[in-house]
Amino acid sequence: MPKFRKETQVTSVTDTSSSILGKAAQATPAPLASRIRGISDRTMAWLFITPAIVLLLAINIFPLIWAVYLSFTNYRANRPNAPLENVGLSNYSRVLSDPNIWQAMQTTAHFVFWTIFLQTLIGFSLAYLIDRKFRGHAFWTTVILVPMMLSPAVVGNFWRFLYQPQIGLFNYIVSFLTGIPPSSFEMLGSVQLSPWAIIIVDTWMWTPYVMLICLAGLRSIPDYIYEAAEVDRASLWRQFWSITLPMALPFIMLAVLFRGIENFKMFDMVTLLTGGGPGSTTEVASITLKREAFESWRTGRASAFAIILFVAVFGLANIYVKALNKVKQR
Amino acid sequence: MAEVILKGISKSFGETRAVSNLDLIIADGECVVLLGPTGAGKTTTLRLIAGLERADSGRITIGGYDVAQEAPAGRDVAFVFQQYSLYPHLSVYENLAFPLRSPARRLGKDEIDRRVRDVARMVRIDHKLENRSTRLSGGEMQRVAIGRALVRRPSIFLMDEPLSSLDAKLRAELRLELKRIQKELGATLLYVTHDQIEAMTMADRIGILAEGRLVQIGTPRDIYSNPANTHVAARLGQPHINLIPVDVLPDGRAPAGTRTVGARTEHLEISLGGNANAQIDWVEHLGDQNHLHIRVGDCKLITLANPYLPVKPGDKIGLALKNPLYFGADGNRMY
């Protein structure tokens, strides 16, 4: 999502600036041209960023403020003309006392924990392996990055086939390795397995991303530090624990932050794979939110829930970034 | 400490021959300085001894043992890098203790503590032991790096331009301290630099490297006054030795076959009045002395002069040679 926003900003800025400069250049009479040339750097800077700020306000800040407002009302988006009533904090108290929502929060936490754990572990290990300059390491880096470049919609549909009990490759491989008959388990249909089905797909898709950031961290460690350690008789094990890991730690933490924020609002993969089911076993917070807002049409309450989520993620991310900065300063 | 012997060492990187057929003996307790321009193979020589590179051919023995098959850890050498190669997330104390905590050493906690504090005092960093190594100035970082080498008591210290990233004042200070420490410990030290002052002041012997070959090795005095060829002559002396064709300032004493005459300040005599054969182009005032830029025919020379010598640009002077160095067509010294 943020990627799209950024692109729109950039294009809008260039559009405006080129049109200004274009007009100035196109044989505009002297007064305007000189006036444009006479613009101070500060004004020019404002001219350049104003379109971006306007867009940001229109599609980010305003909806946020509007949602805060709606969260204190009984507004329903399917009945826009119904009289609006101020209900105070009752939306918030209902959300916080709703067991379904707490269930969804737990499911989300479970997803976030396991995806980050697996992605960091595997991603860092891959980065550590690929950092050695063996023959064809550039090729393998590219191969590993492929899942990340695919669209989530493609990945989701892809894995639905892989998870097919009768014809799916995943079930076939598991049965090949363990001897369990392939159609004896349903990754997407079983209460026990479906959360893991999603965790596996998310890990498959986003481990390369974590690997890339970790790789940047590992590449930033200069060779002579390792050479010094080698001369100082540090074993590979000790070099790893006292040089590699501490020096790459800020990068690993950054990857965890990015993946954490992203997976708190995990929506696409769950929708495509299970739609939140079976029952509500994979219903993460964003799915509950969508149901509240666009199936039950309780816009006010959904807004309250969204605000609570926002504050929670924002708060956690802030605490985390403080910790990250401390590690970096060391 | 131990004697280190290199015999017929060669090393190429692809097409480039970094070191070729190098013989060098560093006696126990001796300080040898390798001097040469960038790309002469100085650093490669150090890295070969440390085991950070493997020689293509030749033998390296440290204390009588052939170390060809040993990894850096097995060679008992200490290396000070040109960059501040400190472990950035560790304190000064931990950086100094790092080599001692190697399981191969099995040192007690008290012993480590004693050694770290001793060395910290020696390199004058004992007041900052608890600081993070990234919070130090450049001079302090390099002290720690040197301290980390000293704490080990290895067979040989290998130092790769350790002072080159410091400013002039610090460099002069640390140069003296390094020499003092080396003498105090009786350390075997192989030191690489392209700074002739470091070479002259620190070395027991200077080895001049050019294009991977050891051109000449000897005491600083010897290298300065008896350079084997023009290359060696050009490495030492400030200002640079003047290398002029033999017919510019004829003195009638040049041996047959001499092509080039090498004249340092002490080989040039200036006379005012009388026979003028040269002209002053420019005078640089350095305070305690002057640089004179002199032109003889088409040839330009630089020499030092007493600041009270009454000359100014444009003046005609007499210039004569006094026991200069003679070099043949191949650049080698003629006697």
Coordinates of C-alpha atoms in Angstrom, one line a residue, chain B:
Chain B
M1 CA 59.6 -12.7 19.8
A2 CA 61.2 -14.6 17.0
E3 CA 63.2 -14.4 13.8
V4 CA 61.1 -14.2 10.6
I5 CA 62.6 -15.4 7.3
L6 CA 61.0 -14.9 3.9
K7 CA 62.6 -16.9 1.1
G8 CA 61.7 -16.4 -2.6
I9 CA 58.2 -15.3 -1.9
S10 CA 56.0 -14.5 -4.9
K11 CA 52.3 -13.6 -5.0
S12 CA 50.2 -12.6 -8.0
F13 CA 46.6 -11.3 -8.1
G14 CA 45.4 -12.3 -11.6
E15 CA 47.8 -10.6 -14.0
T16 CA 49.3 -8.3 -11.4
R17 CA 52.5 -9.5 -9.8
A18 CA 52.2 -8.0 -6.3
V19 CA 55.4 -9.5 -4.8
S20 CA 58.1 -11.3 -6.8
N21 CA 60.9 -13.4 -5.4
L22 CA 61.2 -11.6 -2.2
D23 CA 64.0 -12.5 0.3
L24 CA 63.9 -10.9 3.7
I25 CA 65.2 -11.7 7.2
I26 CA 63.9 -9.9 10.2
A27 CA 66.1 -10.6 13.2
D28 CA 64.7 -11.2 16.6
G29 CA 63.9 -7.8 18.2
E30 CA 64.6 -5.9 15.1
C31 CA 62.4 -3.2 13.6
V32 CA 62.3 -3.4 9.8
V33 CA 60.4 -0.7 7.9
L34 CA 59.3 -1.4 4.3
L35 CA 59.1 1.8 2.3
G36 CA 57.7 2.2 -1.1
P37 CA 55.0 3.8 -3.2
T38 CA 51.4 2.6 -3.4
G39 CA 51.3 -0.8 -5.3
A40 CA 54.9 -1.7 -4.4
G41 CA 53.8 -4.8 -2.6
K42 CA 54.3 -3.6 1.0
T43 CA 50.9 -4.5 2.3
T44 CA 50.8 -7.8 0.4
T45 CA 54.1 -8.8 2.1
L46 CA 52.6 -8.1 5.5
R47 CA 49.5 -10.0 4.6
L48 CA 51.5 -13.0 3.4
I49 CA 53.4 -13.2 6.7
A50 CA 50.1 -12.9 8.6
G51 CA 48.5 -15.6 6.5
L52 CA 45.8 -13.4 5.3
E53 CA 47.1 -14.2 1.8
R54 CA 48.7 -17.4 0.6
A55 CA 52.0 -17.1 -1.2
D56 CA 52.2 -18.6 -4.7
S57 CA 55.7 -19.8 -4.1
G58 CA 58.5 -19.4 -1.5
R59 CA 58.9 -20.2 2.2
I60 CA 58.0 -18.2 5.3
T61 CA 59.4 -19.3 8.6
I62 CA 58.6 -17.7 12.0
G63 CA 60.9 -18.7 14.8
G64 CA 62.2 -21.6 12.8
Y65 CA 58.8 -23.0 11.9
D66 CA 57.5 -23.2 8.3
V67 CA 54.1 -21.6 8.6
A68 CA 53.0 -22.1 5.0
Q69 CA 50.1 -24.3 6.0
E70 CA 49.1 -22.4 9.0
A71 CA 46.0 -20.2 9.2
P72 CA 46.4 -16.7 10.6
A73 CA 45.4 -17.9 14.0
G74 CA 48.2 -20.5 14.0
R75 CA 51.0 -18.1 13.1
D76 CA 51.2 -16.1 16.4
V77 CA 51.4 -12.7 14.7
A78 CA 49.7 -9.5 15.5
F79 CA 48.5 -7.1 12.8
V80 CA 47.7 -3.5 13.0
F81 CA 45.6 -2.4 10.1
Q82 CA 45.6 0.9 8.2
Q83 CA 41.9 1.4 9.1
Y84 CA 40.8 1.6 12.7
S85 CA 39.9 -2.1 12.8
L86 CA 38.3 -2.0 16.3
Y87 CA 35.3 -4.1 17.2
P88 CA 32.8 -1.2 17.2
H89 CA 30.2 -2.6 19.6
L90 CA 32.8 -3.4 22.3
S91 CA 34.4 -1.1 24.9
V92 CA 38.1 -0.2 24.8
Y93 CA 38.7 -2.8 27.6
E94 CA 36.8 -5.5 25.7
N95 CA 38.7 -4.7 22.5
L96 CA 42.0 -5.0 24.3
A97 CA 40.9 -8.2 26.0
F98 CA 39.5 -9.8 22.8
P99 CA 42.7 -11.6 21.7
L100 CA 43.3 -12.8 25.2
R101 CA 39.9 -14.4 25.5
S102 CA 40.7 -16.8 22.7
P103 CA 40.1 -20.3 24.1
A104 CA 43.6 -21.3 22.7
R105 CA 45.1 -19.1 25.4
R106 CA 43.4 -20.2 28.5
L107 CA 44.2 -17.2 30.5
G108 CA 42.7 -16.5 33.9
K109 CA 40.5 -13.5 34.5
D110 CA 43.0 -11.7 36.7
E111 CA 45.8 -12.3 34.2
I112 CA 43.7 -10.9 31.4
D113 CA 42.8 -7.9 33.5
R114 CA 46.4 -7.3 34.5
R115 CA 47.7 -7.5 30.9
V116 CA 44.9 -5.2 29.5
R117 CA 45.7 -2.6 32.1
D118 CA 49.4 -2.8 31.5
V119 CA 49.0 -2.4 27.8
A120 CA 46.4 0.4 28.2
R121 CA 49.0 2.3 30.3
M122 CA 51.6 1.7 27.7
V123 CA 49.6 3.1 24.9
R124 CA 48.2 5.8 27.2
I125 CA 44.5 4.9 26.9
D126 CA 44.0 3.7 30.5
H127 CA 41.7 6.6 31.3
K128 CA 39.2 5.5 28.6
L129 CA 38.9 1.8 29.2
E130 CA 35.2 1.8 29.7
N131 CA 34.4 4.0 26.6
R132 CA 32.8 2.5 23.6
S133 CA 35.4 2.2 20.9
T134 CA 33.3 4.2 18.4
R135 CA 33.4 7.2 20.8
L136 CA 37.1 7.7 20.5
S137 CA 39.1 10.1 18.4
G138 CA 41.2 8.8 15.5
G139 CA 44.4 8.8 17.5
E140 CA 42.8 7.0 20.4
M141 CA 41.3 4.4 18.1
Q142 CA 44.7 3.7 16.6
R143 CA 46.2 3.5 20.1
V144 CA 43.7 0.9 21.0
A145 CA 44.4 -1.0 17.8
I146 CA 48.1 -1.0 18.6
G147 CA 47.4 -1.9 22.2
R148 CA 45.3 -4.9 21.0
A149 CA 48.4 -6.1 19.1
L150 CA 50.7 -5.5 22.0
V151 CA 48.6 -7.4 24.5
R152 CA 49.2 -10.6 22.7
R153 CA 53.0 -10.8 22.9
P154 CA 53.2 -12.5 19.5
S155 CA 56.3 -13.6 17.6
I156 CA 56.1 -10.5 15.3
F157 CA 54.2 -7.3 15.1
L158 CA 53.0 -6.5 11.6
M159 CA 51.9 -2.9 11.1
D160 CA 50.3 -1.6 7.9
E161 CA 50.7 2.2 7.8
P162 CA 49.1 2.4 11.2
L163 CA 49.6 6.2 11.5
S164 CA 48.6 7.2 8.0
S165 CA 45.1 8.2 8.8
L166 CA 46.2 10.5 11.7
D167 CA 47.0 14.2 11.5
A168 CA 50.6 15.3 11.4
K169 CA 50.9 16.2 15.1
L170 CA 49.5 12.9 16.4
R171 CA 51.5 11.0 13.9
A172 CA 54.7 12.5 15.2
E173 CA 53.6 11.7 18.8
L174 CA 52.6 8.1 18.1
R175 CA 55.7 7.5 16.0
L176 CA 57.9 8.3 19.0
E177 CA 55.7 6.2 21.3
L178 CA 55.8 3.2 19.0
K179 CA 59.5 3.3 18.8
R180 CA 59.8 3.6 22.6
I181 CA 57.4 0.6 23.1
Q182 CA 59.2 -1.4 20.5
K183 CA 62.6 -0.8 22.2
E184 CA 61.0 -1.5 25.7
L185 CA 59.6 -4.8 24.6
G186 CA 62.4 -5.8 22.3
A187 CA 59.7 -6.5 19.8
T188 CA 60.2 -7.8 16.4
L189 CA 58.4 -5.4 14.2
L190 CA 57.8 -5.2 10.5
Y191 CA 56.3 -1.9 9.7
V192 CA 55.0 -0.7 6.4
T193 CA 54.8 3.0 5.4
H194 CA 55.2 5.4 2.6
D195 CA 56.3 8.2 4.9
Q196 CA 60.1 8.5 4.8
I197 CA 60.2 10.3 8.2
E198 CA 58.6 7.3 9.9
A199 CA 61.0 5.0 8.1
M200 CA 64.1 7.0 9.0
T201 CA 63.2 7.5 12.7
M202 CA 61.8 4.1 13.5
A203 CA 63.7 1.6 11.5
D204 CA 66.8 -0.5 12.5
R205 CA 66.8 -1.3 8.8
I206 CA 64.8 0.1 5.9
G207 CA 63.8 -2.1 3.0
I208 CA 62.9 -0.3 -0.2
L209 CA 60.3 -2.0 -2.3
A210 CA 59.4 -1.3 -5.9
E211 CA 57.1 -3.3 -8.1
G212 CA 57.1 -6.2 -5.8
R213 CA 60.9 -6.4 -5.5
L214 CA 63.1 -5.6 -2.6
V215 CA 65.5 -3.1 -4.2
Q216 CA 67.7 -2.4 -1.3
I217 CA 67.8 -3.0 2.4
G218 CA 70.1 -1.4 5.0
T219 CA 70.3 1.0 7.9
P220 CA 68.6 4.4 7.4
R221 CA 71.9 6.1 7.2
D222 CA 73.1 3.6 4.6
I223 CA 70.0 3.9 2.5
Y224 CA 70.2 7.6 2.6
S225 CA 73.8 8.1 1.7
N226 CA 74.4 5.1 -0.4
P227 CA 71.3 4.4 -2.5
A228 CA 71.8 1.6 -5.0
N229 CA 69.8 3.3 -7.7
T230 CA 67.8 6.4 -8.6
H231 CA 64.6 4.8 -7.3
V232 CA 66.0 4.4 -3.8
A233 CA 67.6 7.8 -3.9
A234 CA 64.3 9.4 -4.8
R235 CA 62.5 7.7 -1.8
L236 CA 64.5 9.6 0.9
G237 CA 65.3 13.2 1.5
Q238 CA 63.3 16.3 1.8
P239 CA 63.2 18.1 -0.6
H240 CA 63.5 15.3 -3.1
I241 CA 66.9 14.5 -4.6
N242 CA 67.6 16.4 -7.8
L243 CA 68.2 14.0 -10.6
I244 CA 69.8 15.9 -13.5
P245 CA 71.6 14.9 -16.7
V246 CA 75.3 14.6 -16.2
D247 CA 76.1 17.5 -18.6
V248 CA 74.1 20.2 -16.8
L249 CA 76.6 20.8 -14.1
P250 CA 79.9 19.2 -15.2
D251 CA 82.3 18.6 -12.3
G252 CA 84.8 16.5 -14.2
R253 CA 84.7 13.7 -11.7
A254 CA 81.8 11.6 -13.0
P255 CA 82.9 8.1 -13.8
A256 CA 82.7 7.0 -17.4
G257 CA 79.1 5.9 -18.4
T258 CA 77.4 8.2 -15.9
R259 CA 74.0 9.4 -17.3
T260 CA 72.4 11.0 -14.3
V261 CA 73.7 13.0 -11.3
G262 CA 71.8 12.9 -8.0
A263 CA 72.3 16.0 -6.0
R264 CA 70.7 16.6 -2.6
T265 CA 71.1 19.9 -0.7
E266 CA 74.3 18.8 0.8
H267 CA 75.7 18.1 -2.7
L268 CA 75.1 21.6 -4.0
E269 CA 77.2 24.7 -3.3
I270 CA 75.8 28.1 -4.0
S271 CA 78.1 31.1 -4.6
L272 CA 77.0 34.6 -5.0
G273 CA 78.9 36.9 -7.3
G274 CA 81.6 35.5 -9.6
N275 CA 80.6 32.9 -12.3
A276 CA 76.9 32.8 -12.6
N277 CA 75.6 29.6 -14.3
A278 CA 72.1 29.4 -12.7
Q279 CA 69.1 31.6 -11.9
I280 CA 66.7 31.7 -8.9
D281 CA 63.1 31.0 -10.1
W282 CA 61.4 31.2 -6.8
V283 CA 62.0 31.2 -3.1
E284 CA 59.7 29.5 -0.6
H285 CA 60.1 30.7 3.0
L286 CA 59.7 27.9 5.5
G287 CA 60.8 30.0 8.5
D288 CA 63.9 28.2 9.6
Q289 CA 65.1 27.6 6.1
N290 CA 64.2 28.4 2.5
H291 CA 63.4 26.3 -0.5
L292 CA 65.2 27.6 -3.5
H293 CA 63.9 26.8 -7.0
I294 CA 66.8 27.1 -9.3
R295 CA 67.1 26.8 -13.0
V296 CA 70.2 25.7 -14.8
G297 CA 69.7 25.8 -18.5
D298 CA 66.5 23.8 -19.0
C299 CA 66.9 22.0 -15.8
K300 CA 65.0 22.8 -12.6
L301 CA 66.5 22.1 -9.1
I302 CA 65.2 22.5 -5.6
T303 CA 67.5 22.9 -2.7
L304 CA 67.4 24.2 0.9
A305 CA 69.2 27.3 1.9
N306 CA 69.9 29.4 4.9
P307 CA 67.0 31.9 5.2
Y308 CA 69.4 34.8 5.5
L309 CA 71.0 34.0 2.1
P310 CA 70.3 37.3 0.3
V311 CA 68.7 36.0 -2.9
K312 CA 65.5 36.8 -4.6
P313 CA 63.7 35.5 -7.7
G314 CA 65.6 36.4 -10.9
D315 CA 69.0 36.6 -9.2
K316 CA 71.9 34.9 -11.0
I317 CA 74.0 32.6 -8.8
G318 CA 76.8 30.2 -9.2
L319 CA 76.0 26.5 -8.6
A320 CA 78.5 23.7 -8.2
L321 CA 78.4 20.0 -7.3
K322 CA 80.1 18.6 -4.2
N323 CA 80.5 14.8 -4.1
P324 CA 77.2 14.0 -5.6
L325 CA 75.8 10.6 -6.5
Y326 CA 76.4 9.2 -10.0
F327 CA 74.0 6.9 -11.7
G328 CA 74.4 5.0 -15.0
A329 CA 72.0 4.6 -17.9
D330 CA 70.1 1.8 -16.1
G331 CA 69.6 3.9 -13.0
N332 CA 72.1 2.0 -11.0
R333 CA 74.8 3.7 -8.9
M334 CA 78.2 4.3 -10.4
Y335 CA 81.2 4.4 -8.1

